[in-house]
Amino acid sequence: MAVLRIHTVPGDEQLLRRRCAEVTEFGDGLKQLAADMLETLPVAKGIGLAAPQVGHSVRMVLIDISRSKDEDDPPEYVPPPPFFLVNPRIVSGDGTASLAEGCLSVPGIRVEVPRQGRIVVEALDLDGRPLTIEAKDLLAIVIQHEMDHLEGRLIVDWSALGCKTWREEDMPADRQVLD
Ligand code: NI
């Protein structure tokens, strides 16, 4: 395993701005990338990571909200362990949710992006088996943020559309960075 370099803008547009390719091979290469992403994310202190952020233009994201227990959560709530989504697709969604999203690839700003509050996602696991997950609130927001990366879309694009934007240093310290 290895901690990978996280690509950032300005500078790494070529990878971060590209639409990523579907994953078609579920062999050792994909599992190595997954292992490296699992090692990289906690070091970067994020809660999600898309493959293009670490230099691989393929449709795979890692979601890890396992350390994100909120004070609003009931005491019995146990956040899900880290998981991968390969070739994810949102098949239905409703409601709205937003928070001041940060991005490891866009240092220094936060953007309040309008997201769906509840989504159903179909994807494959690391062995190519289909899976369906239902997500709401923070989990739904992170998944939508990571899926933006697979289209080459970044929070600066939402900022350019007029979404509320903050400089990092103006944010309250308790705000969460997404990836
Ligand atoms: Ni991001």
Short mmCIF file of C-alpha atoms and ligand atoms in Angstrom, two decimals:
data_model
loop_
_atom_site.label_atom_id
_atom_site.label_comp_id
_atom_site.label_asym_id
_atom_site.label_seq_id
_atom_site.Cartn_x
_atom_site.Cartn_y
_atom_site.Cartn_z
CA MET A 1 0.00 0.00 0.00
CA ALA A 2 1.06 3.56 -0.53
CA VAL A 3 -0.13 7.02 0.32
CA LEU A 4 -0.86 8.67 -3.02
CA ARG A 5 -0.40 12.30 -3.98
CA ILE A 6 -3.69 14.17 -4.11
CA HIS A 7 -4.05 16.16 -7.29
CA THR A 8 -5.12 19.76 -6.87
CA VAL A 9 -6.11 22.83 -8.86
CA PRO A 10 -4.56 24.96 -10.09
CA GLY A 11 -2.01 22.65 -11.69
CA ASP A 12 -3.59 19.23 -12.07
CA GLU A 13 -6.53 20.18 -14.31
CA GLN A 14 -5.68 17.59 -16.92
CA LEU A 15 -6.76 14.71 -14.70
CA LEU A 16 -9.27 16.46 -12.49
CA ARG A 17 -11.19 17.97 -15.41
CA ARG A 18 -11.63 14.81 -17.47
CA ARG A 19 -14.67 12.57 -17.56
CA CYS A 20 -13.45 9.28 -16.09
CA ALA A 21 -13.71 5.96 -17.89
CA GLU A 22 -15.93 3.09 -16.78
CA VAL A 23 -14.11 0.34 -14.90
CA THR A 24 -14.17 -2.86 -16.96
CA GLU A 25 -11.48 -4.97 -15.27
CA PHE A 26 -11.79 -6.05 -11.66
CA GLY A 27 -8.33 -7.51 -11.17
CA ASP A 28 -5.30 -6.84 -8.99
CA GLY A 29 -4.73 -3.37 -10.46
CA LEU A 30 -8.10 -2.13 -9.25
CA LYS A 31 -7.63 -3.72 -5.82
CA GLN A 32 -4.19 -2.14 -5.49
CA LEU A 33 -5.63 1.26 -6.31
CA ALA A 34 -8.40 0.66 -3.76
CA ALA A 35 -5.88 -0.31 -1.07
CA ASP A 36 -3.84 2.82 -1.79
CA MET A 37 -6.94 5.02 -1.65
CA LEU A 38 -7.88 3.46 1.70
CA GLU A 39 -4.44 4.33 3.03
CA THR A 40 -4.48 7.84 1.56
CA LEU A 41 -7.87 9.09 2.73
CA PRO A 42 -7.32 9.10 6.51
CA VAL A 43 -3.90 10.71 6.08
CA ALA A 44 -5.60 13.49 4.10
CA LYS A 45 -8.35 13.67 6.77
CA GLY A 46 -11.14 13.48 4.23
CA ILE A 47 -14.38 11.53 4.19
CA GLY A 48 -14.43 10.70 0.50
CA LEU A 49 -11.94 10.26 -2.32
CA ALA A 50 -12.42 9.79 -6.05
CA ALA A 51 -9.88 7.90 -8.16
CA PRO A 52 -9.07 10.91 -10.38
CA GLN A 53 -7.96 12.83 -7.29
CA VAL A 54 -5.09 10.38 -6.93
CA GLY A 55 -4.22 10.24 -10.61
CA HIS A 56 -6.46 7.50 -12.01
CA SER A 57 -9.14 8.51 -14.47
CA VAL A 58 -11.56 5.70 -13.64
CA ARG A 59 -15.04 5.66 -12.16
CA MET A 60 -14.34 4.60 -8.61
CA VAL A 61 -14.92 6.43 -5.34
CA LEU A 62 -14.16 5.67 -1.72
CA ILE A 63 -16.59 6.85 0.93
CA ASP A 64 -15.56 6.88 4.59
CA ILE A 65 -17.82 8.67 7.05
CA SER A 66 -16.90 6.19 9.78
CA ARG A 67 -15.34 8.95 11.91
CA SER A 68 -18.18 11.40 11.27
CA LYS A 69 -20.54 10.91 14.14
CA ASP A 70 -22.61 14.01 14.57
CA GLU A 71 -23.96 15.30 17.86
CA ASP A 72 -27.44 15.14 16.31
CA ASP A 73 -27.04 11.42 15.71
CA PRO A 74 -28.78 9.12 18.20
CA PRO A 75 -26.37 7.33 20.56
CA GLU A 76 -27.06 3.96 18.95
CA TYR A 77 -26.12 5.23 15.48
CA VAL A 78 -23.05 3.52 14.10
CA PRO A 79 -21.64 5.14 10.95
CA PRO A 80 -21.01 2.72 8.08
CA PRO A 81 -17.48 1.40 7.53
CA PRO A 82 -15.52 2.65 4.48
CA PHE A 83 -16.80 1.34 1.14
CA PHE A 84 -16.09 1.65 -2.58
CA LEU A 85 -18.50 2.41 -5.39
CA VAL A 86 -17.40 1.43 -8.89
CA ASN A 87 -19.24 2.86 -11.90
CA PRO A 88 -21.86 4.45 -9.62
CA ARG A 89 -25.17 5.75 -10.96
CA ILE A 90 -27.86 7.66 -9.10
CA VAL A 91 -31.09 5.92 -10.05
CA SER A 92 -33.43 8.00 -7.94
CA GLY A 93 -33.31 10.90 -5.57
CA ASP A 94 -35.41 13.48 -3.81
CA GLY A 95 -35.26 16.24 -1.27
CA THR A 96 -32.48 18.73 -0.76
CA ALA A 97 -29.42 18.91 1.43
CA SER A 98 -26.38 21.07 1.55
CA LEU A 99 -23.40 21.95 3.65
CA ALA A 100 -20.25 23.98 3.15
CA GLU A 101 -18.32 21.47 1.07
CA GLY A 102 -14.58 21.41 1.05
CA CYS A 103 -12.46 19.43 -1.37
CA LEU A 104 -8.94 18.09 -0.99
CA SER A 105 -8.36 18.96 -4.65
CA VAL A 106 -9.50 22.56 -4.24
CA PRO A 107 -7.67 23.86 -1.19
CA GLY A 108 -8.76 27.05 0.49
CA ILE A 109 -12.49 27.34 -0.27
CA ARG A 110 -15.84 25.95 0.79
CA VAL A 111 -18.95 25.99 -1.38
CA GLU A 112 -22.55 25.35 -0.40
CA VAL A 113 -23.65 23.02 -3.20
CA PRO A 114 -27.33 22.13 -3.65
CA ARG A 115 -27.54 18.33 -3.39
CA GLN A 116 -30.34 15.82 -3.22
CA GLY A 117 -31.15 14.86 0.35
CA ARG A 118 -31.83 11.21 -0.34
CA ILE A 119 -30.49 9.09 -3.19
CA VAL A 120 -30.48 5.52 -4.37
CA VAL A 121 -27.22 4.50 -6.06
CA GLU A 122 -26.49 1.46 -8.14
CA ALA A 123 -22.85 0.54 -8.50
CA LEU A 124 -20.44 -2.38 -8.55
CA ASP A 125 -18.16 -3.52 -5.75
CA LEU A 126 -14.43 -4.21 -6.18
CA ASP A 127 -15.23 -7.68 -7.51
CA GLY A 128 -17.68 -6.40 -10.08
CA ARG A 129 -20.78 -7.49 -8.20
CA PRO A 130 -23.79 -5.17 -8.37
CA LEU A 131 -24.86 -3.34 -5.25
CA THR A 132 -27.55 -0.83 -4.41
CA ILE A 133 -27.35 1.62 -1.56
CA GLU A 134 -29.74 4.16 -0.16
CA ALA A 135 -28.13 7.24 1.32
CA LYS A 136 -29.36 10.39 2.98
CA ASP A 137 -27.97 13.53 4.58
CA LEU A 138 -24.16 13.59 4.92
CA LEU A 139 -23.69 10.25 3.20
CA ALA A 140 -25.81 11.35 0.24
CA ILE A 141 -23.90 14.62 -0.02
CA VAL A 142 -20.48 12.93 0.02
CA ILE A 143 -21.49 10.45 -2.65
CA GLN A 144 -22.77 13.24 -4.91
CA HIS A 145 -19.58 15.26 -4.33
CA GLU A 146 -17.40 12.27 -5.24
CA MET A 147 -19.50 11.47 -8.30
CA ASP A 148 -18.97 15.06 -9.50
CA HIS A 149 -15.24 14.24 -9.62
CA LEU A 150 -15.96 11.39 -12.03
CA GLU A 151 -17.44 13.97 -14.44
CA GLY A 152 -14.50 16.34 -14.01
CA ARG A 153 -16.68 18.70 -12.01
CA LEU A 154 -15.29 20.58 -9.01
CA ILE A 155 -16.78 22.78 -6.31
CA VAL A 156 -15.36 25.86 -8.08
CA ASP A 157 -17.87 25.16 -10.88
CA TRP A 158 -20.71 25.39 -8.38
CA SER A 159 -19.17 28.56 -7.02
CA ALA A 160 -19.13 29.99 -10.55
CA LEU A 161 -22.85 29.19 -10.81
CA GLY A 162 -23.47 31.47 -7.85
CA CYS A 163 -23.46 29.03 -4.94
CA LYS A 164 -22.45 30.55 -1.64
CA THR A 165 -18.67 30.42 -1.28
CA TRP A 166 -16.33 31.00 1.64
CA ARG A 167 -12.62 31.25 2.01
CA GLU A 168 -11.40 28.46 4.27
CA GLU A 169 -10.01 30.84 6.88
CA ASP A 170 -13.43 32.50 7.28
CA MET A 171 -15.18 29.22 8.13
CA PRO A 172 -15.99 28.13 11.67
CA ALA A 173 -13.44 25.54 12.77
CA ASP A 174 -16.01 22.79 13.19
CA ARG A 175 -16.98 22.66 9.52
CA GLN A 176 -16.17 19.39 7.86
CA VAL A 177 -13.98 18.87 4.81
CA LEU A 178 -15.56 16.37 2.49
CA ASP A 179 -12.57 15.10 0.56
NI NI B 1 -13.64 16.74 -3.86
#
